[in-house]
CSV table of C-alpha atoms and ligand atoms in Angstrom, one decimal:
chain,number,residue,atom,x,y,z
O,1,MET,CA,-97.3,-141.8,-77.5
O,2,LYS,CA,-99.6,-143.6,-78.2
O,3,GLN,CA,-102.5,-143.9,-81.2
O,4,LYS,CA,-105.8,-143.5,-79.2
O,5,PHE,CA,-107.6,-142.0,-82.5
O,6,ASP,CA,-107.6,-142.7,-86.0
O,7,ILE,CA,-108.6,-140.5,-87.1
O,8,GLY,CA,-108.1,-136.3,-86.3
O,9,ILE,CA,-110.5,-133.5,-87.3
O,10,ILE,CA,-108.7,-129.9,-87.7
O,11,GLY,CA,-112.0,-127.4,-87.2
O,12,ALA,CA,-115.2,-127.9,-86.1
O,13,GLY,CA,-117.4,-126.0,-88.6
O,14,LEU,CA,-119.3,-126.9,-91.8
O,15,SER,CA,-117.2,-129.0,-93.2
O,16,GLY,CA,-115.6,-130.1,-89.8
O,17,LEU,CA,-118.8,-130.8,-87.8
O,18,THR,CA,-120.6,-132.8,-91.7
O,19,LEU,CA,-117.5,-134.8,-92.7
O,20,GLY,CA,-118.3,-136.2,-88.7
O,21,ASN,CA,-122.4,-136.9,-89.1
O,22,SER,CA,-121.0,-137.8,-92.7
O,23,LEU,CA,-118.4,-140.8,-90.8
O,24,LEU,CA,-121.3,-141.7,-88.0
O,25,SER,CA,-124.0,-142.7,-90.1
O,26,LYS,CA,-121.3,-145.2,-91.8
O,27,LYS,CA,-120.5,-146.7,-88.6
O,28,ILE,CA,-116.9,-145.0,-88.0
O,29,ASN,CA,-116.6,-143.2,-85.2
O,30,ASN,CA,-113.1,-143.6,-84.0
O,31,PHE,CA,-112.3,-140.4,-84.6
O,32,ILE,CA,-112.0,-136.5,-82.5
O,33,LEU,CA,-111.8,-133.0,-83.5
O,34,PHE,CA,-110.7,-129.8,-82.5
O,35,GLU,CA,-112.7,-126.5,-82.5
O,36,LYS,CA,-110.0,-123.5,-82.0
O,37,ASP,CA,-113.5,-121.4,-80.6
O,38,ILE,CA,-115.6,-122.0,-76.9
O,39,ASN,CA,-118.9,-122.3,-78.8
O,40,THR,CA,-120.5,-122.4,-81.6
O,41,LYS,CA,-120.3,-119.1,-82.5
O,42,ASN,CA,-124.1,-117.3,-84.5
O,43,ASP,CA,-121.8,-115.2,-87.5
O,44,LYS,CA,-122.4,-116.9,-90.5
O,45,THR,CA,-125.4,-116.8,-91.9
O,46,TYR,CA,-126.1,-119.8,-95.2
O,47,SER,CA,-128.5,-119.6,-97.8
O,48,PHE,CA,-128.8,-121.6,-100.6
O,49,TRP,CA,-131.3,-123.7,-102.7
O,50,SER,CA,-133.8,-126.1,-101.9
O,51,GLY,CA,-137.0,-127.9,-104.5
O,52,PRO,CA,-138.2,-131.0,-106.9
O,53,GLY,CA,-135.4,-132.9,-107.3
O,54,LEU,CA,-132.3,-131.2,-105.6
O,55,PHE,CA,-130.8,-133.2,-102.2
O,56,ASP,CA,-132.7,-132.8,-99.5
O,57,ILE,CA,-130.1,-130.8,-97.4
O,58,LYS,CA,-133.2,-130.1,-94.2
O,59,LYS,CA,-134.1,-133.4,-94.1
O,60,SER,CA,-130.1,-135.1,-94.3
O,61,PHE,CA,-129.5,-132.1,-91.8
O,62,SER,CA,-132.4,-132.0,-90.4
O,63,VAL,CA,-132.8,-128.1,-89.7
O,64,LYS,CA,-136.0,-125.7,-89.9
O,65,PRO,CA,-134.2,-122.7,-92.1
O,66,LYS,CA,-134.8,-119.3,-90.3
O,67,LYS,CA,-137.0,-118.1,-93.6
O,68,GLU,CA,-137.8,-119.7,-96.7
O,69,TRP,CA,-138.6,-117.2,-100.0
O,70,SER,CA,-140.7,-117.7,-103.5
O,71,GLN,CA,-139.3,-114.7,-104.6
O,72,ILE,CA,-136.0,-113.6,-105.8
O,73,GLU,CA,-134.8,-109.8,-107.1
O,74,ILE,CA,-131.5,-108.9,-109.0
O,75,LYS,CA,-131.6,-105.2,-109.5
O,76,VAL,CA,-129.3,-103.4,-111.8
O,77,LYS,CA,-129.6,-99.4,-113.1
O,78,SER,CA,-132.0,-99.5,-110.6
O,79,LYS,CA,-134.2,-101.6,-112.2
O,80,SER,CA,-135.8,-104.3,-110.9
O,81,TYR,CA,-136.2,-107.6,-111.7
O,82,LYS,CA,-138.3,-110.1,-110.2
O,83,ILE,CA,-138.0,-113.6,-110.1
O,84,ASP,CA,-140.5,-116.3,-109.3
O,85,LEU,CA,-139.4,-119.4,-107.6
O,86,GLY,CA,-142.0,-121.6,-108.4
O,87,GLU,CA,-141.5,-125.0,-107.0
O,88,TYR,CA,-138.1,-123.3,-105.6
O,89,ARG,CA,-136.9,-122.3,-102.5
O,90,TYR,CA,-133.7,-119.7,-101.2
O,91,ALA,CA,-134.2,-120.9,-97.5
O,92,CYS,CA,-132.1,-118.8,-93.8
O,93,TYR,CA,-130.0,-120.9,-92.1
O,94,SER,CA,-128.7,-119.3,-88.8
O,95,SER,CA,-124.7,-121.0,-88.2
O,96,GLU,CA,-125.8,-121.2,-84.2
O,97,SER,CA,-128.7,-123.3,-85.1
O,98,ILE,CA,-126.8,-125.3,-88.0
O,99,LEU,CA,-123.5,-126.8,-86.9
O,100,GLY,CA,-125.4,-126.9,-82.8
O,101,GLU,CA,-127.8,-129.8,-84.6
O,102,LEU,CA,-124.5,-130.9,-85.8
O,103,TYR,CA,-122.6,-130.7,-82.9
O,104,LYS,CA,-124.9,-132.2,-81.1
O,105,ASN,CA,-125.8,-135.4,-82.6
O,106,LEU,CA,-121.6,-136.3,-82.2
O,107,THR,CA,-121.5,-135.8,-78.8
O,108,LYS,CA,-124.6,-137.3,-77.5
O,109,LYS,CA,-122.7,-140.5,-79.0
O,110,GLY,CA,-120.0,-140.2,-77.1
O,111,ILE,CA,-117.9,-138.5,-80.0
O,112,GLN,CA,-115.2,-135.9,-78.4
O,113,VAL,CA,-115.8,-132.3,-79.8
O,114,ARG,CA,-112.6,-130.0,-78.4
O,115,GLN,CA,-113.7,-126.9,-78.7
O,116,GLY,CA,-111.2,-124.2,-77.7
O,117,GLN,CA,-108.5,-126.2,-78.6
O,118,SER,CA,-106.7,-124.4,-80.8
O,119,VAL,CA,-104.2,-126.4,-83.3
O,120,LYS,CA,-100.9,-124.6,-83.1
O,121,ASP,CA,-99.1,-127.3,-86.2
O,122,ILE,CA,-98.8,-130.4,-86.6
O,123,LYS,CA,-96.2,-132.6,-87.8
O,124,LYS,CA,-95.3,-135.9,-89.8
O,125,LYS,CA,-94.1,-138.5,-86.9
O,126,GLN,CA,-93.0,-142.0,-88.4
O,127,ASP,CA,-96.5,-143.5,-87.4
O,128,GLY,CA,-98.7,-140.7,-87.8
O,129,TRP,CA,-99.3,-136.6,-87.0
O,130,GLU,CA,-98.0,-135.5,-84.4
O,131,VAL,CA,-100.8,-132.0,-83.8
O,132,LYS,CA,-100.2,-129.3,-81.2
O,133,LEU,CA,-102.3,-127.6,-78.9
O,134,LYS,CA,-101.9,-125.3,-76.5
O,135,SER,CA,-100.9,-127.7,-73.8
O,136,LYS,CA,-100.7,-131.4,-74.9
O,137,LYS,CA,-99.7,-132.8,-77.9
O,138,ILE,CA,-101.3,-136.1,-79.4
O,139,LEU,CA,-100.6,-138.5,-82.3
O,140,LEU,CA,-103.2,-139.5,-84.7
O,141,LYS,CA,-102.6,-141.5,-87.7
O,142,ASN,CA,-105.1,-139.7,-90.0
O,143,ILE,CA,-105.0,-135.8,-90.3
O,144,VAL,CA,-108.6,-133.9,-92.0
O,145,ASP,CA,-107.4,-130.2,-91.9
O,146,SER,CA,-110.6,-127.2,-92.6
O,147,ARG,CA,-108.5,-125.0,-91.0
O,148,PRO,CA,-108.4,-121.2,-93.6
O,149,ASN,CA,-106.0,-121.1,-95.9
O,150,LYS,CA,-104.0,-117.7,-94.9
O,151,THR,CA,-103.0,-116.8,-98.4
O,152,PHE,CA,-105.3,-116.4,-101.3
O,153,ASP,CA,-105.3,-118.5,-104.7
O,154,ASP,CA,-105.0,-115.0,-107.1
O,155,LYS,CA,-103.9,-118.0,-110.4
O,156,TYR,CA,-105.5,-115.9,-112.6
O,157,PRO,CA,-108.9,-116.2,-112.4
O,158,SER,CA,-109.7,-116.5,-109.1
O,159,LEU,CA,-111.1,-113.6,-107.6
O,160,LYS,CA,-112.3,-113.3,-103.9
O,161,GLN,CA,-115.6,-112.6,-102.0
O,162,VAL,CA,-115.6,-109.4,-100.0
O,163,PHE,CA,-118.1,-108.7,-97.8
O,164,VAL,CA,-119.7,-106.6,-94.6
O,165,GLY,CA,-123.9,-107.7,-93.4
O,166,SER,CA,-125.5,-106.0,-91.0
O,167,GLU,CA,-129.0,-108.0,-89.0
O,168,ILE,CA,-130.5,-104.2,-89.3
O,169,ILE,CA,-134.3,-103.6,-87.5
O,170,SER,CA,-135.6,-100.0,-89.6
O,171,ASN,CA,-137.9,-97.7,-88.6
O,172,GLN,CA,-139.9,-97.9,-90.9
O,173,LYS,CA,-141.8,-100.8,-92.4
O,174,ILE,CA,-139.3,-100.6,-95.9
O,175,PHE,CA,-138.9,-104.6,-96.8
O,176,ASP,CA,-140.9,-106.8,-98.7
O,177,GLU,CA,-141.1,-109.8,-97.0
O,178,ASN,CA,-141.6,-112.1,-99.3
O,179,VAL,CA,-138.8,-111.0,-101.8
O,180,VAL,CA,-134.5,-111.3,-101.3
O,181,THR,CA,-132.7,-108.6,-103.0
O,182,LEU,CA,-130.5,-111.3,-104.5
O,183,MET,CA,-128.0,-109.1,-105.9
O,184,ASP,CA,-128.5,-104.9,-106.2
O,185,PHE,CA,-126.0,-104.0,-108.3
O,186,ALA,CA,-124.2,-100.8,-107.6
O,187,GLU,CA,-121.7,-99.3,-110.9
O,188,SER,CA,-118.0,-99.8,-110.2
O,189,LYS,CA,-115.4,-100.1,-113.7
O,190,LYS,CA,-113.0,-102.1,-110.5
O,191,ASN,CA,-115.2,-104.8,-109.0
O,192,VAL,CA,-118.0,-106.9,-109.5
O,193,ILE,CA,-120.5,-104.6,-106.6
O,194,PHE,CA,-124.1,-105.8,-105.1
O,195,THR,CA,-126.2,-105.9,-101.6
O,196,TYR,CA,-127.9,-108.5,-100.7
O,197,ILE,CA,-131.3,-108.8,-98.1
O,198,LEU,CA,-132.5,-111.1,-97.1
O,199,PRO,CA,-135.8,-109.5,-95.4
O,200,PHE,CA,-136.9,-112.0,-92.0
O,201,SER,CA,-140.4,-108.9,-92.3
O,202,LYS,CA,-141.4,-104.7,-93.2
O,203,THR,CA,-138.5,-104.5,-91.1
O,204,LYS,CA,-136.0,-106.6,-90.0
O,205,ALA,CA,-132.9,-107.7,-92.8
O,206,LEU,CA,-130.0,-108.9,-93.0
O,207,ILE,CA,-128.1,-106.3,-95.2
O,208,GLU,CA,-125.2,-107.6,-96.8
O,209,THR,CA,-122.1,-105.4,-99.3
O,210,THR,CA,-120.3,-107.6,-101.3
O,211,PHE,CA,-117.1,-107.5,-103.9
O,212,PHE,CA,-116.1,-109.8,-106.3
O,213,SER,CA,-112.8,-108.5,-106.5
O,214,SER,CA,-109.1,-109.4,-106.4
O,215,GLU,CA,-108.3,-107.5,-104.1
O,216,ILE,CA,-109.2,-107.6,-100.1
O,217,ASP,CA,-109.8,-104.3,-99.2
O,218,PHE,CA,-112.2,-104.4,-96.4
O,219,LYS,CA,-112.0,-100.5,-95.8
O,220,ALA,CA,-113.2,-100.1,-99.1
O,221,VAL,CA,-115.8,-102.8,-98.1
O,222,GLU,CA,-117.2,-100.7,-96.0
O,223,LYS,CA,-117.1,-98.3,-97.0
O,224,ILE,CA,-119.8,-98.5,-99.0
O,225,HIS,CA,-122.2,-100.7,-96.2
O,226,LYS,CA,-122.3,-97.9,-94.0
O,227,LEU,CA,-124.1,-95.7,-96.8
O,228,THR,CA,-125.7,-98.7,-97.8
O,229,LEU,CA,-127.0,-98.6,-94.6
O,230,LEU,CA,-128.5,-94.8,-94.6
O,231,LYS,CA,-131.1,-96.2,-96.8
O,232,PHE,CA,-133.4,-98.5,-94.3
O,233,ASN,CA,-133.5,-95.7,-91.7
O,234,VAL,CA,-131.6,-98.5,-89.4
O,235,LYS,CA,-133.2,-98.0,-85.7
O,236,GLU,CA,-130.3,-100.8,-84.1
O,237,ILE,CA,-127.2,-103.4,-85.7
O,238,THR,CA,-128.8,-106.6,-84.2
O,239,ARG,CA,-125.5,-108.8,-85.6
O,240,THR,CA,-122.3,-107.9,-87.9
O,241,GLU,CA,-120.4,-110.7,-89.8
O,242,LYS,CA,-117.9,-109.6,-92.5
O,243,ALA,CA,-115.7,-112.7,-94.7
O,244,VAL,CA,-113.5,-113.0,-97.3
O,245,LEU,CA,-114.3,-116.0,-99.5
O,246,PRO,CA,-112.2,-117.8,-102.0
O,247,MET,CA,-113.7,-117.7,-105.3
O,248,SER,CA,-110.9,-120.0,-106.8
O,249,PRO,CA,-111.3,-123.1,-110.1
O,250,TYR,CA,-108.3,-124.8,-108.5
O,251,ILE,CA,-108.2,-127.9,-105.4
O,252,ASP,CA,-106.3,-127.4,-102.9
O,253,ARG,CA,-105.3,-131.4,-103.3
O,254,ARG,CA,-102.8,-131.3,-100.3
O,255,MET,CA,-104.1,-135.3,-99.8
O,256,LYS,CA,-101.3,-137.4,-98.6
O,257,ASN,CA,-99.1,-139.4,-96.3
O,258,GLN,CA,-103.0,-139.8,-94.3
O,259,TYR,CA,-103.1,-135.6,-94.7
O,260,PHE,CA,-106.1,-134.9,-95.9
O,261,LYS,CA,-107.1,-130.5,-96.4
O,262,ILE,CA,-110.4,-130.2,-96.3
O,263,GLY,CA,-113.5,-127.7,-96.6
O,264,ASN,CA,-114.0,-123.5,-98.4
O,265,PHE,CA,-110.1,-123.9,-100.1
O,266,ALA,CA,-110.4,-127.6,-100.8
O,267,GLY,CA,-112.9,-127.4,-103.6
O,268,ALA,CA,-116.6,-126.7,-101.4
O,269,SER,CA,-116.6,-123.1,-102.2
O,270,ARG,CA,-118.4,-123.2,-105.4
O,271,PRO,CA,-115.7,-120.9,-107.6
O,272,ALA,CA,-117.8,-119.1,-109.6
O,273,SER,CA,-120.0,-117.7,-106.1
O,274,GLY,CA,-118.0,-118.7,-103.2
O,275,TYR,CA,-121.3,-120.6,-101.3
O,276,ALA,CA,-120.4,-124.0,-100.3
O,277,PHE,CA,-122.8,-124.6,-97.7
O,278,THR,CA,-125.0,-127.7,-101.2
O,279,ARG,CA,-121.1,-128.7,-102.0
O,280,ILE,CA,-120.7,-129.5,-97.9
O,281,ALA,CA,-124.1,-131.0,-98.0
O,282,LEU,CA,-122.9,-133.8,-101.0
O,283,TRP,CA,-119.5,-133.6,-100.4
O,284,ALA,CA,-120.5,-135.6,-97.4
O,285,HIS,CA,-123.7,-137.2,-97.9
O,286,GLN,CA,-121.4,-139.5,-100.9
O,287,ILE,CA,-118.6,-140.2,-98.4
O,288,LYS,CA,-118.0,-144.0,-99.6
O,289,THR,CA,-117.8,-147.0,-96.3
O,290,LYS,CA,-113.5,-147.8,-97.1
O,291,LYS,CA,-111.6,-150.6,-94.9
O,292,GLU,CA,-108.6,-147.7,-95.4
O,293,PHE,CA,-109.4,-143.7,-94.6
O,294,ASN,CA,-108.0,-142.8,-97.9
O,295,TYR,CA,-108.2,-139.8,-100.5
O,296,GLU,CA,-110.5,-141.8,-103.3
O,297,MET,CA,-112.9,-140.9,-99.8
O,298,ILE,CA,-112.7,-137.8,-98.9
O,299,ALA,CA,-111.4,-135.9,-102.1
O,300,HIS,CA,-114.2,-133.7,-103.7
O,301,LYS,CA,-115.2,-134.7,-106.6
O,302,GLU,CA,-115.0,-132.1,-109.4
O,303,ASN,CA,-117.9,-131.3,-112.1
O,304,TYR,CA,-115.8,-130.8,-115.1
O,305,LEU,CA,-118.2,-129.2,-116.3
O,306,THR,CA,-119.1,-127.5,-114.3
O,307,ASN,CA,-115.9,-125.7,-113.2
O,308,TRP,CA,-115.6,-124.6,-117.6
O,309,LEU,CA,-117.9,-122.8,-116.9
O,310,ASP,CA,-117.3,-121.1,-113.3
O,311,LYS,CA,-113.7,-120.4,-115.0
O,312,ILE,CA,-115.0,-118.5,-117.3
O,313,PHE,CA,-117.9,-116.4,-115.6
O,314,LEU,CA,-115.4,-115.7,-113.2
O,315,SER,CA,-112.4,-115.2,-116.0
O,316,VAL,CA,-115.9,-112.1,-117.7
O,317,LEU,CA,-115.8,-111.2,-113.9
O,318,ARG,CA,-112.3,-110.3,-113.4
O,319,SER,CA,-111.8,-109.2,-117.1
O,320,ASN,CA,-114.5,-107.3,-117.7
O,321,PRO,CA,-116.8,-106.2,-114.4
O,322,GLN,CA,-118.6,-103.2,-115.3
O,323,ILE,CA,-120.3,-106.3,-117.6
O,324,ALA,CA,-121.3,-108.5,-114.8
O,325,PRO,CA,-124.8,-106.7,-114.6
O,326,GLU,CA,-126.0,-107.5,-117.5
O,327,ILE,CA,-124.9,-111.0,-116.7
O,328,PHE,CA,-126.2,-111.9,-114.2
O,329,ARG,CA,-129.2,-110.7,-115.4
O,330,ILE,CA,-129.6,-112.6,-117.8
O,331,PHE,CA,-129.1,-115.7,-116.7
O,332,PHE,CA,-131.5,-115.3,-114.0
O,333,THR,CA,-134.5,-113.9,-116.1
O,334,LYS,CA,-133.8,-115.2,-119.6
O,335,VAL,CA,-131.9,-118.5,-118.7
O,336,PRO,CA,-134.7,-121.4,-117.5
O,337,THR,CA,-135.2,-120.7,-113.5
O,338,SER,CA,-135.1,-124.8,-112.4
O,339,SER,CA,-131.8,-125.0,-114.7
O,340,ALA,CA,-129.7,-121.8,-113.0
O,341,ILE,CA,-131.2,-123.5,-109.6
O,342,ARG,CA,-129.4,-126.7,-110.6
O,343,PHE,CA,-126.2,-125.3,-111.5
O,344,LEU,CA,-125.6,-123.2,-109.0
O,345,SER,CA,-127.1,-125.9,-106.8
O,346,ASP,CA,-123.6,-128.9,-108.3
O,347,GLN,CA,-127.0,-130.1,-109.5
O,348,SER,CA,-126.7,-129.7,-113.3
O,349,ARG,CA,-128.2,-131.3,-115.7
O,350,ILE,CA,-126.5,-131.5,-119.5
O,351,PHE,CA,-129.8,-130.1,-120.8
O,352,ASP,CA,-129.7,-127.2,-118.0
O,353,TYR,CA,-125.9,-126.7,-119.6
O,354,LEU,CA,-127.4,-125.6,-123.0
O,355,ALA,CA,-129.5,-123.3,-121.9
O,356,ILE,CA,-127.5,-121.7,-119.9
O,357,ILE,CA,-124.5,-121.9,-122.9
O,358,LEU,CA,-127.9,-120.6,-125.0
O,359,LYS,CA,-128.9,-117.1,-123.2
O,360,LEU,CA,-125.8,-116.3,-122.7
O,361,PRO,CA,-123.6,-113.3,-124.5
O,362,LYS,CA,-121.6,-115.7,-127.0
O,363,LEU,CA,-118.9,-112.8,-127.7
O,364,VAL,CA,-118.2,-111.7,-124.1
O,365,MET,CA,-118.3,-115.8,-122.9
O,366,LEU,CA,-116.3,-116.3,-125.9
O,367,ARG,CA,-114.2,-113.4,-124.7
O,368,GLY,CA,-113.4,-114.6,-120.9
O,369,LEU,CA,-112.4,-118.2,-122.9
O,370,ILE,CA,-109.7,-117.0,-125.4
O,371,ASN,CA,-108.6,-114.7,-122.3
O,372,LEU,CA,-108.8,-117.4,-119.9
O,373,TYR,CA,-105.7,-119.1,-121.6
O,374,VAL,CA,-104.0,-115.8,-123.5
O,375,LYS,CA,-103.6,-114.2,-120.3
Z,1,LIG,C1,-120.0,-114.9,-92.8
Z,1,LIG,C2,-120.5,-116.6,-94.5
Z,1,LIG,C3,-120.8,-116.0,-94.5
Z,1,LIG,C4,-121.5,-117.7,-95.7
Z,1,LIG,N1,-122.6,-117.5,-96.3
Z,1,LIG,C5,-123.1,-118.9,-96.5
Z,1,LIG,C6,-124.1,-119.0,-98.1
Z,1,LIG,O1,-124.9,-118.0,-97.9
Z,1,LIG,N2,-124.2,-120.3,-98.2
Z,1,LIG,C7,-122.9,-121.0,-98.7
Z,1,LIG,O2,-124.0,-121.8,-99.9
Z,1,LIG,N3,-121.5,-120.2,-98.4
Z,1,LIG,C8,-122.0,-119.4,-96.8
Z,1,LIG,N4,-120.8,-119.5,-96.8
Z,1,LIG,C9,-119.5,-119.5,-97.2
Z,1,LIG,C10,-119.5,-121.7,-96.5
Z,1,LIG,O3,-120.5,-122.3,-96.6
Z,1,LIG,C11,-118.7,-121.8,-95.2
Z,1,LIG,O4,-117.7,-120.1,-95.2
Z,1,LIG,C12,-119.0,-122.5,-95.2
Z,1,LIG,O5,-118.6,-122.2,-93.1
Z,1,LIG,C13,-117.1,-123.2,-94.9
Z,1,LIG,O6,-116.5,-123.9,-94.0
Z,1,LIG,P1,-115.7,-124.7,-94.0
Z,1,LIG,O7,-115.4,-125.7,-92.9
Z,1,LIG,O8,-114.4,-124.8,-94.9
Z,1,LIG,O9,-114.9,-123.3,-93.0
Z,1,LIG,P2,-115.5,-123.3,-91.3
Z,1,LIG,O10,-116.9,-123.5,-90.8
Z,1,LIG,O11,-114.6,-121.1,-91.3
Z,1,LIG,O12,-115.0,-124.2,-90.3
Z,1,LIG,C14,-113.4,-124.2,-90.2
Z,1,LIG,C15,-112.9,-124.1,-88.6
Z,1,LIG,O13,-112.2,-124.3,-88.3
Z,1,LIG,C16,-112.5,-123.9,-86.4
Z,1,LIG,N5,-110.6,-123.2,-87.0
Z,1,LIG,C17,-109.3,-122.4,-87.4
Z,1,LIG,N6,-108.8,-122.4,-87.0
Z,1,LIG,C18,-108.1,-123.8,-86.3
Z,1,LIG,C19,-107.2,-124.2,-85.3
Z,1,LIG,N7,-106.2,-123.9,-85.0
Z,1,LIG,N8,-107.2,-124.8,-84.4
Z,1,LIG,C20,-108.9,-125.4,-84.1
Z,1,LIG,N9,-109.5,-125.2,-84.9
Z,1,LIG,C21,-109.7,-123.9,-86.2
Z,1,LIG,C22,-112.5,-122.4,-87.1
Z,1,LIG,O14,-112.9,-122.5,-86.3
Z,1,LIG,C23,-113.9,-123.7,-87.8
Z,1,LIG,O15,-114.5,-123.0,-87.1
Z,1,LIG,C24,-120.6,-117.9,-96.0
Z,1,LIG,C25,-118.6,-118.3,-95.4
Z,1,LIG,C26,-119.0,-116.7,-94.0
Z,1,LIG,C27,-118.0,-116.6,-93.3
């Protein structure tokens, strides 16, 4: 079998398409993508932060947000805490528009994105990797794999983010369209449970019920989601989304024999939040051109301080979920907003870490730290 392409990217989702665009900008074009789905789906709402000093994702991806907000709200025991974001913004984008734009950039430059071609198997051969599709086999020198893992890491302090969301139209003008409800906490001894609301207008919003938990129990999430929706006098559900995302500080570093794992399960997903968009955008932007496609070129560069703080956060959330609402309240209301946003966006400066460490409850965090080493 002849090698027609240097690099085969499995999955034309966020990390695969972003990588493709980054390679193309570096004049590397001998690659192909395989995607199991036939069309780019509108099955995810991507949100992230923007503002002074942050990497400009909007410009880099040339996309327009579905909506931007300048205020967020955290709710603990029904008490509302509103935070003005100043020059920063929280914005959301439909996966269809983001992935569609990335897909278009590739195909108009002649890159093949084979949609509807599920990769059934890959095998190491002497002269490369054999990719098995439904009706044929292709030989490639390098494989970049963004497929999700079949199982989730359960090593302490890892968690899973399990969520169910519904985009709704209400019969009433019920939403404050200027304020995102980032976390409206429910009381729970077992899991961290909260509602996330992206209001698009006074009557339209995406409402998500999220669990940070060590188990994957969609039934439990859906039950609470149904009850939550009752509060919003729903006229119509226009779209739904659901997922389980890894919250793990342990990166899947399968990168040898010219096989490279990327995406959510290879360090893109932020351990303490499950957010991955900014990390993927930064990662692809920082990829350097090298003569040979190699590990150094493509690996997620781990920020040890961020990862360490995320581990402590996770340890607290996993051992003591009841305290999570208070920790998040303190994080968003006491830590300077710019420091909190830079931390959440993987772009912390040293004084941001100091601001966070100084504000968070010392005893709780210390217990979280100790648990990391004795559990
Ligand atoms: C509903 C949802 C909402 C999210 N919201 C946010 C958010 O607001 N902010 C944020 O920062 N992060 C968010 N995330 C997390 C993260 O940004 C996304 O999961 C992101 O899409 C991860 O990129 P990825 O490339 O790892 O995975 P994906 O984008 O899922 O890409 C993997 C691709 O591989 C394809 N594939 C799988 N198996 C095969 C196969 N056998 N052959 C060929 N192709 C295959 C899939 O169809 C998919 O297109 C969200 C995730 C989900 C699921």
